[in-house]
Amino acid sequence: MQMLTKIPKQFYFFLAVLFILNLIQSSFTQLIFDEAYYWYYSQNMAWGYFDHPPMVALLVKISSFFFSGELGVRFMSCVLSAVNIILLWLMIDNPKKNEYIKHFFVLVFSMTLLNAYGFFTLPDTPLLFFTSCFLLTYKHFLKKPNFGIAIVMGIFMAALMYSKYHAVLVIFFVLLSNLKLTTNKYAWLAVAVALFCYLPHFYWLYENDFVSIKYHLYERPNGAYSFEKYTVGFFVNLVAIFGLTFPFIYKALFKTKGNDLFNKALIYLTYGVLIFFFVSSFNRRVQTQWIIIVCIPLVIIAFNYMLQNKQALTWIFRLGLINAVLIIYLRMGLAYQPLLFNFYYESHGNKEWAEAIEEEVGNIPVIFENSYRNAPMYSFYTHATPTFSLNNFMYRKNQYSIDDSEEQVRGKDVAYISKYANTPTFTYTREDGGLYKGRYISNFQSFRKLEAIVDENAITLNSDKAIDVKIFNPYNEDIDLKKLKFGITYMDDYKTPVQTLQITPRATQTVTTVLKQLDTTNFIFELPKTKKENIGYFRVVISENDLLYGLNGKAIPVN
């Protein structure tokens, strides 16, 4: 508290203005699709979710206690953003800093994604906040390690990991900057506290067959390497996160020396993250927000450099002001689309299309095929429940694949919205040109959790070898085989579907007509012949009641 009272009033004035601006922005800007998805998380609190740890859902849940609507999703992001700025200020030791408060706020405000996460509620929001918490605690730990500070640091390490799995990079590179921590008993205590606090998520992962880890490591969509899209795109992201100030920000990084362990940690963290994702760019497209962690150490590094270098101080302030003006204009455009002329962002028109579909279908459940984005957005703006995202072999699994949302729509009359509908009963065209095609289905039945298990590690393509497959029925009811069709989806080396062919597997036990509830049935089949080239994998898929095939088996490599 003593540190907070030493902060000048001018600092709190700028902070209050920024906080109020973020509150207003949050209230008048429609949700983006990822925010709607994380709002859906928060409707059923758990220790983990398909794509991410649970911290983002907790932020939404807490926000909903104070407000409704968009602010009920974003309020805690505004709070964390304001506190984060205080934490960044406290990590700067230069005694001249009080003379340059406005320069500090221009620096922070001019960082594009750091600005955006001042109100958007995404996993990176708590990641940024707890990175600052961890670094400030580590700064005090270096001065005087003790039992209390070790416990606090351990809690923040766990909070980092509860925010996003990328947080492991923060912890790892700080450790790498000071290997003597491996012999420090208080550092080991911090690790023990972090692991203890993280046990509920470890258990959730175990209970859910490590679904999140498998997705991020093996199943996340990817494509063929492109130097322009991947590696050049990575360098474009390095510029985008700082805008016009980027030359001076990176110059500050190059000029800063690790004269003490804390500055060394900041440098290691920045270079470590940048090198890690540079190497990753040769395998997959690096999303801009993946490198946002470096904004935290670079605020401290850049501002310290500004205080020591008059030219950097002047140019970062001038270019930062231009950045700020552009950002304010774009933020206004997020809330009011006409300012962006013909450009539609995902925060535009969602309430309108959701209400238009509700007016058409009434209060019956709505199922969106292959859209974990549209399903929660529709539910948020219409307050309609249940909604469901039914995923087929051309998409990917998500939270709707592992929760109980399918059970809530089974057996009901539903509106089914799919871009694959050939003869839709109704359509709706968004202002940005997006088209929704829907039809009505009575007594809807789907069994997307049927699991097809093939034990072989690799199969020879176009062979006549009989392959064993186990079909596990996790439902509390027998499923008539007449309702099901089985198929094989061939995929390329990047797991993009190439061809899907129907198969007729044969039961290896006595003749069976059903998949028994909570039981496994053994079948054999032969891979259908294909003339397609560049086949890297196949997947066993199942169609129920003439729906498109689902995602029932894992991708099996073929020779």
Coordinates of C-alpha atoms in Angstrom, one line a residue:
M1 CA 0.0 0.0 0.0
Q2 CA 2.9 2.3 0.7
M3 CA 4.1 1.9 -2.9
L4 CA 0.6 2.9 -4.2
T5 CA 0.5 6.1 -2.1
K6 CA 3.8 7.3 -3.6
I7 CA 2.3 7.2 -7.1
P8 CA 1.5 10.8 -8.2
K9 CA -2.1 12.0 -8.5
Q10 CA -1.5 12.7 -12.2
F11 CA -0.9 9.0 -12.8
Y12 CA -4.3 8.1 -11.3
F13 CA -6.0 10.8 -13.4
F14 CA -4.7 9.3 -16.6
L15 CA -5.5 5.8 -15.3
A16 CA -9.1 6.8 -14.4
V17 CA -9.6 8.3 -17.9
L18 CA -8.4 5.1 -19.5
F19 CA -10.5 2.9 -17.2
I20 CA -13.6 5.0 -18.0
L21 CA -12.8 4.8 -21.7
N22 CA -12.6 1.0 -21.5
L23 CA -15.9 0.8 -19.7
I24 CA -17.6 2.9 -22.3
Q25 CA -16.0 0.8 -25.1
S26 CA -17.1 -2.4 -23.4
S27 CA -20.7 -1.3 -23.1
F28 CA -21.2 -0.1 -26.7
T29 CA -19.2 -2.7 -28.6
Q30 CA -20.8 -6.0 -29.5
L31 CA -19.0 -9.1 -28.6
I32 CA -16.5 -10.7 -30.9
F33 CA -16.9 -14.4 -31.5
D34 CA -14.2 -15.7 -29.2
E35 CA -15.7 -13.6 -26.3
A36 CA -19.1 -15.2 -27.0
Y37 CA -17.4 -18.6 -26.9
Y38 CA -15.8 -17.8 -23.5
W39 CA -19.1 -16.5 -22.2
Y40 CA -20.5 -19.9 -23.1
Y41 CA -17.7 -21.4 -21.0
S42 CA -18.8 -19.3 -18.0
Q43 CA -22.3 -20.7 -18.2
N44 CA -21.0 -24.0 -16.8
M45 CA -18.0 -23.3 -14.6
A46 CA -15.3 -26.1 -14.6
W47 CA -11.6 -26.5 -13.9
G48 CA -10.9 -26.7 -17.6
Y49 CA -12.4 -26.4 -21.1
F50 CA -11.6 -27.9 -24.5
D51 CA -9.4 -25.1 -25.8
H52 CA -8.2 -23.3 -22.7
P53 CA -7.7 -23.4 -18.9
P54 CA -10.6 -21.8 -16.9
M55 CA -9.3 -18.3 -16.0
V56 CA -11.1 -16.5 -18.8
A57 CA -14.4 -18.1 -17.9
L58 CA -13.9 -17.0 -14.3
L59 CA -13.4 -13.4 -15.4
V60 CA -16.7 -13.5 -17.3
K61 CA -18.5 -15.1 -14.4
I62 CA -17.3 -12.4 -12.0
S63 CA -18.2 -9.7 -14.5
S64 CA -21.7 -11.1 -14.8
F65 CA -22.2 -10.5 -11.0
F66 CA -21.9 -6.8 -11.5
F67 CA -23.4 -6.1 -15.0
S68 CA -25.4 -7.6 -17.8
G69 CA -24.9 -7.4 -21.5
E70 CA -21.4 -6.8 -23.0
L71 CA -20.1 -5.1 -19.9
G72 CA -21.2 -8.3 -18.0
V73 CA -18.5 -10.1 -20.1
R74 CA -15.8 -7.4 -20.1
F75 CA -15.9 -5.6 -16.7
M76 CA -13.1 -7.6 -15.1
S77 CA -10.9 -7.1 -18.2
C78 CA -11.2 -3.3 -17.6
V79 CA -10.3 -3.8 -14.0
L80 CA -7.3 -6.1 -14.7
S81 CA -6.1 -3.7 -17.4
A82 CA -6.1 -0.8 -15.0
V83 CA -4.3 -2.7 -12.3
N84 CA -1.8 -4.0 -14.8
I85 CA -0.8 -0.5 -15.6
I86 CA -0.1 0.2 -12.0
L87 CA 2.0 -3.0 -11.8
L88 CA 4.0 -2.0 -14.8
W89 CA 4.7 1.4 -13.2
L90 CA 5.8 -0.2 -10.0
M91 CA 8.4 -2.3 -11.9
I92 CA 10.2 0.8 -13.1
D93 CA 12.8 2.1 -10.6
N94 CA 14.1 5.2 -12.4
P95 CA 13.6 8.1 -10.0
K96 CA 12.9 10.4 -13.0
K97 CA 9.7 8.5 -14.0
N98 CA 7.3 10.8 -12.1
E99 CA 8.3 13.6 -14.5
Y100 CA 7.2 11.6 -17.6
I101 CA 3.8 10.1 -16.6
K102 CA 2.1 11.2 -19.8
H103 CA 4.9 9.6 -21.8
F104 CA 4.3 6.3 -20.0
F105 CA 0.6 6.3 -20.8
V106 CA 1.2 7.2 -24.4
L107 CA 3.7 4.3 -24.6
V108 CA 1.2 1.8 -23.1
F109 CA -1.9 3.1 -25.0
S110 CA 0.0 3.0 -28.3
M111 CA 0.6 -0.7 -28.1
T112 CA -2.2 -2.1 -30.2
L113 CA -3.0 -5.4 -28.6
L114 CA -2.2 -4.3 -25.1
N115 CA -4.8 -1.6 -25.8
A116 CA -7.4 -4.0 -27.2
Y117 CA -7.0 -6.3 -24.2
G118 CA -7.9 -3.4 -22.0
F119 CA -11.5 -4.3 -22.7
F120 CA -11.8 -7.5 -24.7
T121 CA -12.1 -10.6 -22.6
L122 CA -9.8 -13.3 -24.0
P123 CA -7.4 -15.7 -22.4
D124 CA -4.6 -13.2 -23.1
T125 CA -6.2 -10.7 -20.8
P126 CA -5.4 -12.6 -17.6
L127 CA -2.2 -13.8 -19.1
L128 CA -0.9 -10.2 -19.4
F129 CA -2.1 -9.3 -15.9
F130 CA -0.6 -12.3 -14.2
T131 CA 2.6 -12.0 -16.1
S132 CA 3.0 -8.5 -14.5
C133 CA 2.0 -10.0 -11.1
F134 CA 4.6 -12.7 -11.5
L135 CA 7.4 -10.4 -12.6
L136 CA 6.7 -7.8 -9.9
T137 CA 6.7 -10.6 -7.3
Y138 CA 9.9 -12.0 -8.8
K139 CA 11.5 -8.6 -8.5
H140 CA 10.8 -8.5 -4.8
F141 CA 11.9 -12.2 -4.5
L142 CA 15.3 -11.3 -5.9
K143 CA 15.8 -8.6 -3.2
K144 CA 14.7 -10.8 -0.3
P145 CA 13.5 -14.3 -0.8
N146 CA 11.4 -15.7 2.0
F147 CA 8.6 -18.0 2.8
G148 CA 5.8 -15.5 2.2
I149 CA 7.0 -14.1 -1.1
A150 CA 7.6 -17.7 -2.4
I151 CA 4.0 -18.6 -1.7
V152 CA 2.7 -15.5 -3.4
M153 CA 5.0 -16.1 -6.4
G154 CA 3.8 -19.7 -6.6
I155 CA 0.1 -18.6 -6.6
F156 CA 0.8 -16.2 -9.5
M157 CA 2.7 -18.9 -11.4
A158 CA -0.4 -21.1 -11.1
A159 CA -2.7 -18.2 -12.1
L160 CA -0.5 -17.7 -15.2
M161 CA -1.0 -21.4 -16.2
Y162 CA -4.8 -21.1 -15.4
S163 CA -4.9 -18.3 -18.0
K164 CA -3.2 -19.8 -21.0
Y165 CA -0.8 -22.7 -21.7
H166 CA 1.6 -20.3 -23.3
A167 CA 2.3 -19.0 -19.8
V168 CA 4.8 -21.8 -19.4
L169 CA 7.1 -19.7 -21.6
V170 CA 7.0 -16.9 -19.1
I171 CA 8.0 -19.2 -16.2
F172 CA 10.6 -21.1 -18.2
F173 CA 12.5 -18.1 -19.6
V174 CA 12.6 -16.3 -16.3
L175 CA 14.1 -19.5 -14.8
L176 CA 16.6 -19.7 -17.6
S177 CA 17.8 -16.2 -16.9
N178 CA 18.7 -17.2 -13.4
L179 CA 19.7 -20.9 -13.1
K180 CA 20.8 -20.4 -9.5
L181 CA 17.1 -20.6 -8.7
T182 CA 17.4 -24.4 -9.1
T183 CA 19.4 -24.4 -5.8
N184 CA 17.1 -21.9 -4.0
K185 CA 14.8 -23.6 -1.5
Y186 CA 12.3 -20.7 -1.7
A187 CA 12.1 -21.1 -5.5
W188 CA 11.3 -24.7 -5.1
L189 CA 8.6 -23.8 -2.6
A190 CA 7.1 -21.5 -5.2
V191 CA 7.1 -24.3 -7.7
A192 CA 5.5 -26.7 -5.2
V193 CA 2.8 -24.1 -4.4
A194 CA 2.1 -23.6 -8.1
L195 CA 1.8 -27.3 -8.8
F196 CA -0.5 -27.8 -5.8
C197 CA -2.7 -24.9 -6.9
Y198 CA -2.8 -26.4 -10.4
L199 CA -3.8 -29.9 -9.3
P200 CA -7.6 -29.3 -10.0
H201 CA -6.8 -28.6 -13.7
F202 CA -4.4 -31.6 -13.9
Y203 CA -7.2 -33.7 -12.6
W204 CA -9.7 -32.2 -15.1
L205 CA -7.2 -33.0 -17.9
Y206 CA -6.9 -36.6 -16.7
E207 CA -10.7 -36.9 -16.5
N208 CA -11.1 -35.6 -20.0
D209 CA -8.4 -37.7 -21.6
F210 CA -6.0 -34.7 -21.9
V211 CA -8.3 -33.3 -24.6
S212 CA -6.8 -29.8 -24.4
I213 CA -3.2 -30.9 -24.7
K214 CA -4.0 -33.3 -27.6
Y215 CA -5.8 -30.5 -29.4
H216 CA -3.0 -27.9 -29.1
L217 CA -0.2 -30.4 -29.8
Y218 CA -1.6 -32.7 -32.5
E219 CA -5.1 -31.7 -33.7
R220 CA -4.9 -27.9 -34.2
P221 CA -5.6 -27.0 -37.8
N222 CA -2.5 -26.3 -39.9
G223 CA -1.6 -26.0 -43.5
A224 CA 1.4 -26.4 -45.9
Y225 CA 4.3 -24.1 -45.0
S226 CA 4.3 -20.8 -46.8
F227 CA 7.3 -18.4 -46.3
E228 CA 5.1 -15.4 -46.9
K229 CA 2.2 -16.4 -44.7
Y230 CA 4.1 -18.0 -41.9
T231 CA 7.6 -16.6 -41.5
V232 CA 7.0 -13.2 -43.1
G233 CA 3.7 -13.1 -41.3
F234 CA 5.6 -13.5 -38.0
F235 CA 7.7 -10.4 -38.7
V236 CA 4.6 -8.5 -39.7
N237 CA 3.1 -9.4 -36.3
L238 CA 6.2 -8.0 -34.6
V239 CA 5.5 -4.7 -36.2
A240 CA 1.7 -4.8 -35.7
I241 CA 1.8 -5.2 -31.9
F242 CA 3.6 -1.9 -31.5
G243 CA 2.5 0.1 -34.6
L244 CA 4.6 3.1 -35.6
T245 CA 6.8 3.0 -32.5
F246 CA 8.2 -0.4 -33.3
P247 CA 11.7 0.7 -34.4
F248 CA 12.4 2.5 -31.1
I249 CA 10.8 -0.3 -29.0
Y250 CA 13.1 -2.9 -30.6
K251 CA 16.1 -0.5 -30.4
A252 CA 15.4 -0.2 -26.7
L253 CA 15.5 -4.0 -26.4
F254 CA 18.8 -4.2 -28.4
K255 CA 20.4 -1.5 -26.3
T256 CA 19.3 -2.8 -22.9
K257 CA 21.9 -4.8 -21.0
G258 CA 21.1 -7.4 -18.3
N259 CA 23.0 -5.6 -15.6
D260 CA 20.9 -7.1 -12.9
L261 CA 18.9 -10.3 -12.5
F262 CA 15.5 -8.5 -13.0
N263 CA 16.5 -6.8 -16.3
K264 CA 18.1 -10.1 -17.4
A265 CA 14.8 -11.8 -16.8
L266 CA 13.0 -9.2 -18.9
I267 CA 15.5 -9.6 -21.7
Y268 CA 15.4 -13.4 -21.6
L269 CA 11.7 -13.4 -21.5
T270 CA 11.4 -11.2 -24.6
Y271 CA 14.0 -12.8 -26.7
G272 CA 12.9 -16.3 -25.6
V273 CA 9.3 -15.8 -26.7
L274 CA 10.3 -14.1 -30.0
I275 CA 12.8 -16.9 -30.8
F276 CA 10.3 -19.6 -29.8
F277 CA 7.6 -18.3 -32.1
F278 CA 10.1 -17.5 -34.9
V279 CA 11.0 -21.2 -34.9
S280 CA 7.3 -22.1 -34.7
S281 CA 6.7 -20.0 -37.8
F282 CA 8.4 -22.7 -39.9
N283 CA 5.7 -25.1 -38.9
R284 CA 2.5 -23.1 -38.5
R285 CA 1.1 -19.6 -38.8
V286 CA 1.9 -17.6 -35.6
Q287 CA -1.2 -15.7 -34.5
T288 CA -0.5 -12.1 -33.4
Q289 CA -1.8 -12.6 -29.9
W290 CA 0.6 -15.5 -29.3
I291 CA 3.5 -13.0 -28.9
I292 CA 1.6 -10.4 -26.9
I293 CA 3.4 -11.6 -23.7
V294 CA 6.5 -9.6 -24.8
C295 CA 4.5 -6.3 -24.4
I296 CA 4.9 -6.6 -20.6
P297 CA 8.7 -6.7 -20.4
L298 CA 9.0 -4.3 -23.4
V299 CA 6.9 -1.6 -21.6
I300 CA 9.5 -1.7 -18.8
I301 CA 12.5 -1.9 -21.1
A302 CA 11.3 0.8 -23.5
F303 CA 10.2 3.2 -20.8
N304 CA 13.5 2.9 -19.0
Y305 CA 15.3 3.5 -22.3
M306 CA 13.2 6.5 -22.9
L307 CA 14.2 8.0 -19.6
Q308 CA 17.9 7.6 -20.5
N309 CA 17.6 8.6 -24.2
K310 CA 16.1 12.0 -25.1
Q311 CA 15.7 11.1 -28.8
A312 CA 13.8 7.9 -28.0
L313 CA 11.7 9.8 -25.5
T314 CA 10.7 12.3 -28.1
W315 CA 10.1 9.9 -31.0
I316 CA 8.2 7.3 -29.0
F317 CA 6.0 10.0 -27.6
R318 CA 5.3 11.6 -31.0
L319 CA 4.7 8.3 -32.9
G320 CA 2.8 7.0 -29.9
L321 CA 0.4 9.9 -30.1
I322 CA -0.2 9.1 -33.8
N323 CA -0.8 5.5 -32.9
A324 CA -3.2 6.6 -30.1
V325 CA -5.2 8.7 -32.5
L326 CA -5.5 5.8 -35.0
I327 CA -6.4 3.4 -32.2
I328 CA -9.1 5.6 -30.9
Y329 CA -10.6 5.9 -34.4
L330 CA -10.5 2.1 -34.9
R331 CA -12.0 1.6 -31.4
M332 CA -14.9 3.9 -32.4
G333 CA -15.2 1.8 -35.5
L334 CA -15.5 -1.3 -33.5
A335 CA -18.7 0.0 -31.9
Y336 CA -20.0 2.0 -34.9
Q337 CA -19.4 0.2 -38.2
P338 CA -20.1 3.2 -40.6
L339 CA -16.9 4.8 -39.4
L340 CA -15.0 1.9 -41.1
F341 CA -16.8 2.5 -44.4
N342 CA -17.4 -0.9 -46.0
F343 CA -15.2 -2.9 -43.6
Y344 CA -17.1 -5.3 -41.3
Y345 CA -15.4 -6.6 -38.2
E346 CA -16.7 -9.5 -36.1
S347 CA -18.1 -7.0 -33.6
H348 CA -20.6 -5.7 -36.1
G349 CA -24.1 -7.0 -36.7
N350 CA -24.2 -10.0 -34.4
K351 CA -27.1 -8.9 -32.4
E352 CA -29.0 -8.1 -35.5
W353 CA -28.6 -11.5 -37.2
A354 CA -29.2 -13.4 -34.0
E355 CA -32.5 -11.5 -33.4
A356 CA -33.5 -12.0 -37.1
I357 CA -33.1 -15.8 -36.8
E358 CA -35.0 -15.8 -33.5
E359 CA -37.8 -14.0 -35.1
E360 CA -37.9 -16.7 -37.8
V361 CA -37.6 -19.8 -35.6
G362 CA -39.3 -18.7 -32.4
N363 CA -38.3 -20.3 -29.1
I364 CA -37.2 -23.7 -30.4
P365 CA -33.5 -24.8 -30.0
V366 CA -31.1 -23.8 -32.8
I367 CA -28.3 -26.0 -34.0
F368 CA -25.4 -24.5 -35.9
E369 CA -23.4 -26.9 -37.9
N370 CA -19.6 -26.4 -37.7
S371 CA -19.8 -23.2 -35.7
Y372 CA -18.7 -22.9 -32.1
R373 CA -18.7 -19.2 -32.8
N374 CA -22.3 -18.7 -34.0
A375 CA -23.9 -21.0 -31.4
P376 CA -22.9 -19.0 -28.3
M377 CA -23.3 -15.6 -30.1
Y378 CA -26.9 -16.5 -30.9
S379 CA -27.5 -17.6 -27.3
F380 CA -25.9 -14.5 -25.8
Y381 CA -28.0 -12.0 -27.8
T382 CA -31.3 -13.9 -27.7
H383 CA -31.0 -15.5 -24.3
A384 CA -32.2 -18.7 -26.1
T385 CA -31.2 -22.0 -24.6
P386 CA -30.2 -24.5 -25.5
T387 CA -28.0 -24.0 -28.6
F388 CA -25.6 -26.5 -30.0
S389 CA -22.7 -26.7 -32.4
L390 CA -22.8 -30.0 -34.3
N391 CA -19.3 -30.6 -35.7
N392 CA -18.7 -32.8 -38.8
F393 CA -15.6 -34.2 -40.4
M394 CA -14.8 -31.0 -42.2
Y395 CA -14.4 -29.0 -39.0
R396 CA -12.8 -29.5 -35.6
K397 CA -13.9 -30.5 -32.1
N398 CA -14.5 -27.8 -29.4
Q399 CA -16.3 -27.3 -26.1
Y400 CA -19.6 -28.5 -27.6
S401 CA -17.9 -31.8 -28.3
I402 CA -17.3 -32.6 -24.6
D403 CA -20.1 -31.0 -22.7
D404 CA -23.7 -32.0 -22.3
S405 CA -25.2 -29.5 -24.9
E406 CA -26.0 -32.4 -27.3
E407 CA -28.2 -34.0 -24.6
Q408 CA -30.2 -30.8 -24.3
V409 CA -31.3 -30.8 -27.9
R410 CA -31.8 -34.5 -28.5
G411 CA -35.4 -35.5 -29.2
K412 CA -36.5 -31.9 -29.6
D413 CA -37.8 -30.1 -32.7
V414 CA -35.0 -27.8 -33.8
A415 CA -33.9 -25.3 -36.3
Y416 CA -30.8 -26.6 -38.0
I417 CA -28.5 -24.0 -39.7
S418 CA -25.9 -25.3 -42.1
K419 CA -24.0 -23.9 -45.1
Y420 CA -24.4 -27.3 -46.6
A421 CA -28.2 -27.2 -46.8
N422 CA -29.3 -27.6 -50.4
T423 CA -33.0 -26.9 -49.9
P424 CA -33.2 -24.6 -46.9
T425 CA -36.5 -23.6 -45.4
F426 CA -35.3 -20.2 -44.5
T427 CA -32.2 -18.0 -45.1
Y428 CA -30.7 -14.8 -43.7
T429 CA -28.0 -12.7 -45.3
R430 CA -25.8 -10.7 -43.0
E431 CA -24.8 -7.1 -44.0
D432 CA -21.3 -8.3 -44.5
G433 CA -22.5 -11.0 -47.0
G434 CA -22.5 -14.0 -44.7
L435 CA -25.4 -16.3 -45.4
Y436 CA -27.3 -18.5 -42.9
K437 CA -29.3 -21.4 -44.4
G438 CA -31.7 -23.2 -42.1
R439 CA -34.3 -26.0 -42.0
Y440 CA -36.5 -27.5 -39.4
I441 CA -35.9 -31.0 -38.0
S442 CA -38.4 -32.9 -35.8
N443 CA -37.2 -35.2 -33.0
F444 CA -33.6 -34.3 -33.6
Q445 CA -31.2 -37.2 -32.9
S446 CA -27.4 -37.0 -33.0
F447 CA -24.7 -39.2 -31.4
R448 CA -21.5 -37.3 -32.0
K449 CA -19.8 -38.8 -29.0
L450 CA -19.6 -42.2 -30.5
E451 CA -15.9 -43.1 -30.5
A452 CA -14.2 -45.2 -33.2
I453 CA -10.9 -46.7 -31.8
V454 CA -8.3 -48.1 -34.2
D455 CA -5.3 -49.4 -32.4
E456 CA -2.9 -49.6 -35.4
N457 CA -0.3 -46.9 -35.6
A458 CA 0.1 -47.0 -39.4
I459 CA -1.9 -48.6 -42.2
T460 CA -0.9 -49.3 -45.8
L461 CA -3.1 -47.5 -48.3
N462 CA -5.1 -49.6 -50.8
S463 CA -4.3 -52.9 -49.1
D464 CA -6.9 -55.6 -48.4
K465 CA -5.9 -56.0 -44.8
A466 CA -8.7 -56.3 -42.3
I467 CA -8.5 -53.6 -39.7
D468 CA -10.0 -53.9 -36.2
V469 CA -12.1 -51.0 -35.0
K470 CA -13.9 -50.6 -31.6
I471 CA -17.0 -48.5 -31.4
F472 CA -17.6 -47.2 -27.9
N473 CA -21.2 -46.0 -27.1
P474 CA -21.0 -43.5 -24.2
Y475 CA -24.7 -42.9 -24.2
N476 CA -27.2 -44.3 -21.7
E477 CA -29.2 -45.9 -24.5
D478 CA -28.7 -48.6 -27.1
I479 CA -28.3 -47.2 -30.6
D480 CA -29.8 -49.0 -33.6
L481 CA -27.2 -49.7 -36.2
K482 CA -29.8 -48.9 -38.9
K483 CA -29.6 -45.3 -37.8
L484 CA -25.8 -45.2 -38.5
K485 CA -23.6 -45.1 -41.6
F486 CA -19.8 -45.6 -41.4
G487 CA -17.2 -44.1 -43.5
I488 CA -13.5 -43.4 -44.0
T489 CA -12.3 -39.8 -44.5
Y490 CA -8.9 -39.6 -46.2
M491 CA -6.9 -36.5 -45.3
D492 CA -3.7 -35.0 -46.6
D493 CA -0.5 -34.5 -44.5
Y494 CA -2.1 -31.5 -42.8
K495 CA -5.3 -33.4 -41.9
T496 CA -7.4 -31.6 -44.4
P497 CA -10.2 -33.9 -45.7
V498 CA -9.6 -35.0 -49.3
Q499 CA -12.2 -37.8 -49.8
T500 CA -14.9 -39.6 -47.8
L501 CA -16.0 -43.1 -48.7
Q502 CA -18.7 -45.2 -47.1
I503 CA -17.7 -48.6 -45.5
T504 CA -19.7 -51.4 -44.0
P505 CA -17.9 -52.8 -41.0
R506 CA -18.6 -56.3 -39.8
A507 CA -19.2 -57.2 -36.2
T508 CA -16.6 -59.7 -34.9
Q509 CA -19.0 -61.1 -32.2
T510 CA -22.3 -62.7 -32.8
V511 CA -24.6 -60.7 -35.1
T512 CA -25.5 -57.5 -33.5
T513 CA -28.1 -54.9 -34.5
V514 CA -27.4 -52.3 -31.8
L515 CA -24.5 -50.5 -30.1
K516 CA -25.2 -51.3 -26.5
Q517 CA -25.2 -48.4 -24.0
L518 CA -21.9 -47.7 -22.2
D519 CA -20.3 -50.6 -24.0
T520 CA -17.8 -51.3 -26.8
T521 CA -18.6 -53.3 -29.9
N522 CA -15.8 -54.8 -32.1
F523 CA -15.9 -54.6 -35.9
I524 CA -13.5 -55.2 -38.8
F525 CA -13.3 -53.4 -42.1
E526 CA -11.1 -52.9 -45.1
L527 CA -9.9 -49.4 -46.2
P528 CA -11.8 -48.5 -49.4
K529 CA -9.6 -48.1 -52.4
T530 CA -8.8 -44.5 -53.4
K531 CA -7.1 -43.0 -56.4
K532 CA -6.5 -39.7 -54.6
E533 CA -2.9 -38.7 -54.1
N534 CA -1.1 -37.1 -51.2
I535 CA -3.0 -39.1 -48.6
G536 CA -1.4 -38.8 -45.2
Y537 CA -4.1 -39.9 -42.7
F538 CA -7.5 -41.6 -42.5
R539 CA -10.2 -41.2 -39.9
V540 CA -13.2 -43.5 -39.1
V541 CA -16.3 -41.4 -39.2
I542 CA -19.9 -42.1 -38.4
S543 CA -23.1 -40.5 -39.7
E544 CA -26.4 -40.7 -37.8
N545 CA -29.8 -40.2 -39.2
D546 CA -28.3 -38.9 -42.5
L547 CA -26.4 -36.1 -41.0
L548 CA -22.9 -35.4 -42.4
Y549 CA -20.2 -37.7 -40.9
G550 CA -18.8 -36.7 -37.6
L551 CA -15.4 -36.6 -35.9
N552 CA -15.4 -40.1 -34.3
G553 CA -12.0 -41.5 -34.8
K554 CA -8.5 -40.0 -34.4
A555 CA -6.3 -39.4 -37.5
I556 CA -4.4 -42.6 -38.3
P557 CA -1.3 -42.2 -40.6
V558 CA -1.1 -44.3 -43.8
N559 CA 1.9 -45.5 -45.7

